CSV table of C-alpha atoms in Angstrom, one decimal:
chain,number,residue,atom,x,y,z
B,1,MET,CA,-55.7,-72.3,194.5
B,2,THR,CA,-54.9,-75.9,193.9
B,3,ALA,CA,-53.5,-77.5,190.8
B,4,LEU,CA,-56.9,-79.0,190.1
B,5,ASP,CA,-58.6,-75.7,190.2
B,6,THR,CA,-56.0,-74.2,187.8
B,7,LEU,CA,-56.6,-77.0,185.3
B,8,LYS,CA,-60.3,-76.5,185.6
B,9,ASP,CA,-60.0,-72.8,184.9
B,10,LEU,CA,-57.8,-73.5,181.8
B,11,PHE,CA,-60.2,-76.0,180.5
B,12,GLU,CA,-63.2,-73.6,180.9
B,13,ALA,CA,-61.2,-70.9,179.2
B,14,SER,CA,-60.4,-73.1,176.2
B,15,LEU,CA,-64.1,-73.7,175.7
B,16,LYS,CA,-64.9,-70.0,175.6
B,17,PRO,CA,-64.6,-68.4,172.1
B,18,SER,CA,-61.8,-65.8,172.2
B,19,PRO,CA,-59.1,-64.6,169.7
B,20,ALA,CA,-56.4,-66.3,171.7
B,21,VAL,CA,-58.2,-69.7,171.8
B,22,ILE,CA,-58.9,-69.5,168.0
B,23,THR,CA,-55.3,-68.6,167.2
B,24,ILE,CA,-53.9,-71.4,169.3
B,25,GLY,CA,-56.3,-73.9,167.8
B,26,LEU,CA,-55.5,-72.9,164.2
B,27,ALA,CA,-51.8,-73.2,164.9
B,28,ILE,CA,-52.2,-76.7,166.3
B,29,VAL,CA,-54.3,-77.8,163.3
B,30,LEU,CA,-51.9,-76.4,160.7
B,31,LEU,CA,-48.5,-77.0,162.3
B,32,VAL,CA,-48.9,-80.5,163.7
B,33,PRO,CA,-49.5,-82.3,160.4
B,34,ILE,CA,-46.6,-80.4,158.8
B,35,LEU,CA,-44.3,-81.3,161.7
B,36,LEU,CA,-45.3,-85.0,161.6
B,37,HIS,CA,-44.7,-85.0,157.8
B,38,PHE,CA,-41.1,-83.8,158.2
B,39,LEU,CA,-40.4,-86.2,161.0
B,40,TYR,CA,-41.8,-89.1,159.0
B,41,THR,CA,-39.9,-88.3,155.8
B,42,ALA,CA,-36.6,-87.7,157.7
B,43,ALA,CA,-36.9,-91.1,159.4
B,44,THR,CA,-37.9,-93.0,156.2
B,45,PRO,CA,-35.1,-93.8,153.7
B,46,TYR,CA,-35.8,-93.1,150.0
B,47,THR,CA,-36.6,-96.3,148.1
B,48,SER,CA,-35.2,-96.2,144.6
B,49,LEU,CA,-36.5,-98.1,141.6
B,50,PRO,CA,-34.8,-101.3,140.4
B,51,ALA,CA,-32.6,-100.8,137.3
B,52,VAL,CA,-32.0,-102.7,134.1
B,53,LEU,CA,-28.6,-101.9,132.6
B,54,LEU,CA,-28.2,-101.5,128.8
B,55,ILE,CA,-24.6,-102.2,127.8
B,56,GLY,CA,-22.9,-103.2,124.5
B,57,PRO,CA,-20.6,-101.9,121.8
B,58,PRO,CA,-21.3,-98.5,120.0
B,59,GLY,CA,-23.8,-98.6,117.3
B,60,ALA,CA,-25.6,-101.7,118.5
B,61,GLY,CA,-28.9,-99.9,119.1
B,62,LYS,CA,-29.0,-99.3,122.9
B,63,THR,CA,-30.4,-95.8,122.7
B,64,ALA,CA,-32.9,-96.8,120.0
B,65,LEU,CA,-34.1,-99.6,122.2
B,66,LEU,CA,-34.5,-97.4,125.2
B,67,THR,CA,-36.6,-94.8,123.3
B,68,LEU,CA,-38.6,-97.6,121.7
B,69,PHE,CA,-39.7,-98.9,125.1
B,70,GLU,CA,-40.2,-95.3,126.3
B,71,ARG,CA,-42.4,-94.2,123.4
B,72,GLY,CA,-44.1,-97.5,122.7
B,73,PRO,CA,-47.5,-96.8,124.4
B,74,PHE,CA,-47.6,-93.3,122.9
B,75,TYR,CA,-46.7,-94.2,119.3
B,76,HIS,CA,-49.3,-93.9,116.6
B,77,ASN,CA,-48.9,-94.1,112.8
B,78,LYS,CA,-50.3,-91.6,110.3
B,79,GLU,CA,-53.6,-93.5,110.0
B,80,ASP,CA,-54.6,-93.4,113.6
B,81,THR,CA,-52.9,-90.2,114.8
B,82,ALA,CA,-56.1,-88.2,114.4
B,83,ASP,CA,-58.1,-90.7,116.5
B,84,ALA,CA,-55.3,-90.8,119.1
B,85,ASN,CA,-55.2,-87.1,119.6
B,86,ASN,CA,-58.9,-87.0,120.6
B,87,ASN,CA,-58.3,-88.9,123.8
B,88,GLY,CA,-56.1,-86.1,125.2
B,89,LYS,CA,-53.0,-88.3,125.7
B,90,PRO,CA,-49.6,-87.5,124.4
B,91,THR,CA,-48.6,-89.1,121.2
B,92,VAL,CA,-45.4,-89.5,119.1
B,93,THR,CA,-45.0,-90.1,115.4
B,94,THR,CA,-41.8,-92.1,115.6
B,95,PRO,CA,-41.0,-94.9,118.0
B,96,VAL,CA,-37.3,-94.4,118.2
B,97,SER,CA,-34.9,-91.4,118.4
B,98,GLU,CA,-32.2,-90.6,115.9
B,99,THR,CA,-29.0,-92.6,116.5
B,100,HIS,CA,-26.4,-90.7,118.5
B,101,THR,CA,-23.4,-91.5,120.7
B,102,THR,CA,-24.2,-91.8,124.4
B,103,GLN,CA,-21.5,-90.1,126.5
B,104,VAL,CA,-23.1,-90.4,130.0
B,105,PRO,CA,-25.6,-92.9,131.4
B,106,HIS,CA,-29.2,-92.0,130.7
B,107,ALA,CA,-32.3,-93.5,132.4
B,108,VAL,CA,-36.0,-93.5,131.7
B,109,GLU,CA,-38.7,-94.7,134.1
B,110,LEU,CA,-40.8,-97.5,132.6
B,111,ALA,CA,-43.6,-99.7,133.9
B,112,VAL,CA,-44.2,-103.4,133.1
B,113,SER,CA,-47.4,-105.2,133.8
B,114,SER,CA,-47.6,-107.9,136.4
B,115,PRO,CA,-48.2,-111.3,134.8
B,116,SER,CA,-51.3,-111.9,136.9
B,117,SER,CA,-52.9,-108.6,136.0
B,118,ALA,CA,-52.2,-108.5,132.3
B,119,ASP,CA,-54.5,-111.4,131.5
B,120,PRO,CA,-56.3,-113.3,134.2
B,121,THR,CA,-56.8,-116.3,131.8
B,122,SER,CA,-53.1,-116.5,131.1
B,123,PRO,CA,-51.0,-116.1,134.3
B,124,GLY,CA,-47.7,-116.2,132.4
B,125,HIS,CA,-48.7,-113.4,130.0
B,126,VAL,CA,-47.0,-110.0,130.1
B,127,ALA,CA,-48.4,-107.0,128.3
B,128,SER,CA,-46.4,-105.6,125.4
B,129,TYR,CA,-44.4,-102.5,125.8
B,130,GLN,CA,-46.9,-100.9,123.3
B,131,THR,CA,-49.8,-101.4,125.7
B,132,ASP,CA,-51.1,-98.4,127.7
B,133,LEU,CA,-51.2,-99.9,131.1
B,134,ASP,CA,-53.3,-97.0,132.6
B,135,ALA,CA,-56.0,-97.5,129.9
B,136,ALA,CA,-55.9,-101.3,130.3
B,137,GLY,CA,-56.2,-101.0,134.1
B,138,ALA,CA,-53.4,-103.4,134.7
B,139,GLN,CA,-51.2,-103.4,137.8
B,140,ALA,CA,-47.7,-102.1,136.9
B,141,LYS,CA,-44.2,-102.5,138.3
B,142,LYS,CA,-41.9,-99.5,137.7
B,143,PHE,CA,-38.2,-99.7,136.9
B,144,LEU,CA,-35.4,-97.7,135.4
B,145,LEU,CA,-33.9,-98.6,132.0
B,146,VAL,CA,-30.4,-97.2,132.0
B,147,ASP,CA,-28.6,-96.6,128.7
B,148,THR,CA,-24.8,-96.6,129.2
B,149,PRO,CA,-22.0,-95.6,126.8
B,150,GLY,CA,-20.5,-98.3,124.7
B,151,HIS,CA,-17.2,-96.7,123.9
B,152,PRO,CA,-14.2,-98.5,125.5
B,153,LYS,CA,-13.1,-95.2,127.2
B,154,LEU,CA,-16.6,-94.5,128.7
B,155,ARG,CA,-18.0,-97.9,129.7
B,156,GLY,CA,-15.8,-98.3,132.8
B,157,ARG,CA,-18.5,-96.9,135.1
B,158,ALA,CA,-21.0,-99.6,134.1
B,159,LEU,CA,-18.4,-102.4,134.5
B,160,ALA,CA,-17.5,-101.0,137.9
B,161,ALA,CA,-21.1,-101.0,139.0
B,162,LEU,CA,-21.4,-104.7,138.0
B,163,ALA,CA,-18.4,-105.6,140.1
B,164,GLN,CA,-20.0,-104.4,143.4
B,165,ASP,CA,-21.3,-107.0,145.9
B,166,THR,CA,-24.8,-105.5,145.2
B,167,PRO,CA,-24.6,-103.8,141.8
B,168,THR,CA,-26.0,-100.3,141.9
B,169,ILE,CA,-25.8,-97.4,139.6
B,170,ALA,CA,-26.7,-93.7,140.1
B,171,VAL,CA,-27.9,-91.7,137.1
B,172,ALA,CA,-28.2,-88.0,136.9
B,173,PRO,CA,-31.9,-86.8,137.3
B,174,SER,CA,-33.8,-85.7,134.3
B,175,PRO,CA,-34.4,-81.9,133.9
B,176,ALA,CA,-38.1,-82.5,134.9
B,177,ALA,CA,-37.1,-84.3,138.1
B,178,ALA,CA,-34.5,-81.7,139.0
B,179,ALA,CA,-37.0,-78.9,138.6
B,180,ALA,CA,-39.6,-80.7,140.7
B,181,SER,CA,-37.3,-81.2,143.7
B,182,SER,CA,-37.1,-78.4,146.2
B,183,PRO,CA,-33.9,-76.3,146.3
B,184,GLY,CA,-33.1,-77.1,149.9
B,185,ALA,CA,-33.9,-80.8,149.7
B,186,PRO,CA,-31.1,-83.5,149.4
B,187,ASP,CA,-30.4,-85.0,146.0
B,188,ALA,CA,-33.3,-87.4,146.1
B,189,GLY,CA,-33.4,-87.4,142.3
B,190,ASN,CA,-30.1,-89.2,142.0
B,191,PRO,CA,-30.3,-92.2,144.4
B,192,PRO,CA,-28.4,-95.4,143.5
B,193,SER,CA,-30.6,-98.0,142.0
B,194,LYS,CA,-30.1,-101.7,142.4
B,195,VAL,CA,-29.3,-103.4,139.1
B,196,LYS,CA,-31.7,-106.3,138.7
B,197,ALA,CA,-30.6,-107.4,135.2
B,198,VAL,CA,-28.3,-106.6,132.3
B,199,VAL,CA,-29.2,-106.4,128.6
B,200,PHE,CA,-26.2,-106.6,126.3
B,201,VAL,CA,-27.2,-105.3,122.9
B,202,VAL,CA,-25.2,-106.4,119.9
B,203,ASP,CA,-25.5,-105.8,116.2
B,204,ALA,CA,-26.2,-109.3,114.7
B,205,ALA,CA,-25.6,-108.0,111.2
B,206,ALA,CA,-22.0,-106.8,112.0
B,207,LEU,CA,-21.2,-110.1,113.6
B,208,ALA,CA,-21.7,-111.8,110.3
B,209,ASP,CA,-18.3,-110.5,109.1
B,210,SER,CA,-15.8,-112.6,111.0
B,211,ASP,CA,-12.8,-110.6,109.5
B,212,ALA,CA,-14.2,-107.3,110.9
B,213,PRO,CA,-13.1,-106.1,114.3
B,214,TYR,CA,-16.7,-105.8,115.6
B,215,LEU,CA,-16.9,-109.4,116.8
B,216,ALA,CA,-13.7,-109.2,118.8
B,217,ALA,CA,-14.8,-105.8,120.3
B,218,ALA,CA,-18.2,-107.1,121.2
B,219,ALA,CA,-16.9,-110.3,122.7
B,220,GLU,CA,-14.3,-108.5,124.8
B,221,HIS,CA,-17.0,-106.1,126.2
B,222,LEU,CA,-19.2,-109.0,127.1
B,223,HIS,CA,-16.3,-111.0,128.5
B,224,ASP,CA,-15.4,-108.1,130.8
B,225,ALA,CA,-19.1,-107.7,132.0
B,226,LEU,CA,-19.4,-111.4,132.8
B,227,LEU,CA,-16.1,-111.4,134.5
B,228,ALA,CA,-17.1,-108.5,136.7
B,229,LEU,CA,-20.2,-110.4,137.8
B,230,GLN,CA,-18.3,-113.6,138.3
B,231,ARG,CA,-15.7,-111.9,140.6
B,232,ARG,CA,-18.4,-111.0,143.0
B,233,HIS,CA,-18.8,-114.7,143.8
B,234,ARG,CA,-15.1,-115.2,144.3
B,235,ALA,CA,-14.8,-112.1,146.5
B,236,ARG,CA,-17.8,-112.8,148.7
B,237,LYS,CA,-17.4,-113.2,152.4
B,238,GLY,CA,-19.0,-116.2,153.9
B,239,SER,CA,-21.1,-118.8,152.2
B,240,ARG,CA,-24.0,-116.5,151.2
B,241,ALA,CA,-23.9,-115.8,147.4
B,242,PRO,CA,-24.4,-112.2,146.2
B,243,PRO,CA,-27.7,-111.3,144.5
B,244,ALA,CA,-28.0,-112.9,141.1
B,245,VAL,CA,-27.9,-110.6,138.1
B,246,PRO,CA,-29.1,-112.3,134.9
B,247,VAL,CA,-27.8,-111.3,131.5
B,248,LEU,CA,-29.6,-111.1,128.2
B,249,VAL,CA,-27.7,-110.9,124.9
B,250,ALA,CA,-30.1,-109.0,122.6
B,251,ALA,CA,-29.1,-109.8,119.0
B,252,ASN,CA,-30.4,-106.7,117.4
B,253,LYS,CA,-31.1,-105.8,113.7
B,254,LEU,CA,-32.6,-109.1,112.7
B,255,ASP,CA,-34.6,-107.2,110.1
B,256,LEU,CA,-31.5,-107.0,108.0
B,257,PHE,CA,-30.8,-109.8,105.5
B,258,THR,CA,-27.2,-110.2,106.5
B,259,ALA,CA,-28.0,-110.5,110.3
B,260,LEU,CA,-27.1,-113.8,112.0
B,261,PRO,CA,-29.8,-115.7,113.8
B,262,ALA,CA,-29.7,-115.8,117.6
B,263,ALA,CA,-28.2,-119.3,117.7
B,264,LEU,CA,-25.2,-118.3,115.5
B,265,VAL,CA,-24.8,-115.1,117.5
B,266,LYS,CA,-24.5,-117.3,120.6
B,267,SER,CA,-21.9,-119.6,119.0
B,268,HIS,CA,-19.8,-116.8,117.5
B,269,LEU,CA,-19.7,-115.0,120.9
B,270,GLU,CA,-18.8,-118.1,122.8
B,271,ALA,CA,-16.0,-119.0,120.4
B,272,GLU,CA,-14.6,-115.5,120.5
B,273,ILE,CA,-14.8,-115.3,124.3
B,274,GLY,CA,-13.0,-118.6,124.5
B,275,ARG,CA,-10.2,-117.2,122.4
B,276,ILE,CA,-10.0,-114.0,124.5
B,277,ARG,CA,-9.7,-115.9,127.8
B,278,ARG,CA,-7.0,-118.2,126.4
B,279,ALA,CA,-5.0,-115.2,125.1
B,280,ARG,CA,-5.3,-113.4,128.5
B,281,SER,CA,-4.4,-116.6,130.3
B,282,LYS,CA,-1.1,-116.8,128.3
B,283,GLY,CA,-0.4,-113.2,129.1
B,284,LEU,CA,-0.8,-113.9,132.8
B,285,LEU,CA,1.4,-116.9,132.7
B,286,SER,CA,4.2,-115.1,130.9
B,287,SER,CA,4.1,-112.1,133.3
B,288,ASP,CA,6.7,-112.0,136.1
B,289,ARG,CA,4.7,-109.6,138.3
B,290,HIS,CA,3.2,-112.5,140.3
B,291,ASP,CA,6.5,-113.4,141.9
B,292,ALA,CA,7.4,-109.8,142.4
B,293,ASP,CA,4.2,-109.1,144.3
B,294,GLY,CA,4.4,-112.4,146.2
B,295,LEU,CA,1.1,-113.6,144.7
B,296,ASP,CA,0.1,-117.1,143.7
B,297,ALA,CA,0.1,-117.3,139.9
B,298,ASP,CA,-2.5,-120.0,139.9
B,299,GLU,CA,-4.9,-118.1,142.1
B,300,ASP,CA,-4.5,-114.9,140.1
B,301,GLU,CA,-5.1,-116.8,136.8
B,302,ALA,CA,-8.2,-118.4,138.2
B,303,ASP,CA,-9.6,-115.0,139.2
B,304,ALA,CA,-9.1,-113.7,135.6
B,305,TRP,CA,-10.5,-116.9,134.0
B,306,LEU,CA,-14.1,-116.5,132.9
B,307,GLY,CA,-16.3,-119.6,133.5
B,308,SER,CA,-15.2,-123.0,134.6
B,309,TYR,CA,-11.4,-122.8,135.3
B,310,GLY,CA,-9.4,-124.8,132.9
B,311,SER,CA,-12.2,-125.7,130.5
B,312,ASP,CA,-11.3,-126.1,126.8
B,313,LYS,CA,-14.2,-124.4,125.1
B,314,PHE,CA,-16.3,-121.6,126.6
B,315,SER,CA,-20.0,-121.9,126.9
B,316,PHE,CA,-22.5,-119.5,128.5
B,317,LYS,CA,-23.7,-122.5,130.5
B,318,GLU,CA,-20.5,-122.3,132.5
B,319,MET,CA,-21.7,-119.1,134.1
B,320,LEU,CA,-24.5,-120.9,135.9
B,321,GLU,CA,-21.8,-122.1,138.3
B,322,PHE,CA,-21.6,-118.5,139.5
B,323,ASP,CA,-25.4,-118.0,139.5
B,324,ILE,CA,-25.2,-116.0,136.2
B,325,GLU,CA,-28.0,-116.8,133.8
B,326,VAL,CA,-27.1,-115.8,130.2
B,327,ASP,CA,-29.8,-115.9,127.5
B,328,VAL,CA,-29.5,-115.0,123.8
B,329,LEU,CA,-32.7,-113.7,122.1
B,330,GLY,CA,-33.0,-112.2,118.6
B,331,GLY,CA,-35.0,-109.1,117.7
B,332,ASN,CA,-35.0,-105.7,116.1
B,333,VAL,CA,-35.8,-102.2,117.0
B,334,VAL,CA,-36.7,-100.8,113.6
B,335,GLY,CA,-37.9,-102.4,110.4
B,336,GLU,CA,-39.8,-105.6,109.8
B,337,GLY,CA,-38.9,-108.6,111.9
B,338,PRO,CA,-39.5,-110.2,115.3
B,339,GLY,CA,-39.5,-106.9,117.1
B,340,ALA,CA,-38.6,-106.3,120.7
B,341,ASP,CA,-41.4,-108.1,122.6
B,342,LYS,CA,-39.2,-111.0,123.6
B,343,TRP,CA,-36.7,-108.7,125.2
B,344,TRP,CA,-39.5,-106.9,127.0
B,345,ARG,CA,-40.9,-110.1,128.4
B,346,TRP,CA,-37.5,-111.2,129.5
B,347,ILE,CA,-37.0,-108.0,131.5
B,348,ALA,CA,-40.5,-108.3,133.0
B,349,GLU,CA,-39.9,-111.8,134.2
B,350,ARG,CA,-36.7,-110.9,136.0
B,351,LEU,CA,-37.9,-107.8,137.9
């Protein structure tokens, strides 16, 4: 019997209904898609969502801002709670959580509307964080909003993330995400996310007291964050600049009578950062460790100098030299005031 005859017999046997043919056919139909799925997922790397980092001194309102953006689409006051419950969607009766000290980074997944889909007649418009994008039928872009600890002993992780060539941060998965992942699967719920922007939240009411230590603490924190981003440019290899990471100074609590407006918050922080960099510069010049380590004192001082080296007064405009855009916008999380829409739009435009 030739090979052609053998193939002919096998083909005819496959067309005859029999238990063996049915079993083999079902195995092929069921197993091949599963095998292709595993091969595709193993060869395709996990793509994490971009991240926006919330940093700032303790008590500035970072956690309250995070929960405000998270709960915004689901918040309903007492008057419309009854109507909201009829549509079957989850609702909350308070837009923010109670204030508490953050000890580890915490992230929530949010979605912002694309400017073109929010309002076709206004290309530059971005839907408010209070808008239910699913109900509005708008195209959404997802991102992670990461709340980081503000205590000096706990904020080192966020500053270290900003000092990377491409800033990334990994946040522990939420209990829901951890339960959804399979036991034998890799830790796909905790992938590093690329930091696209930084929001530095500051208490504008506490800044009004120039004798209080709050201004110095907030300015030092912001100084260290900007210096970490600046050092990425000095340490780069080649002529290609690292990815730009814009910074928003969110002057919070403008609902309070004693709060400073955004313009004064900007000038107070610039003046205090200028004082901090002069004080640190004098400390470097008076240190003898440069000669002991064989380092050039001028180069080491330039690396620790924030902004244009040798400038007299510090201004946030100096950071543009290092491709770092710094904006100062006022708002508030609770109470009557301008609200948080400006901050939301700023984030949306930079994702």
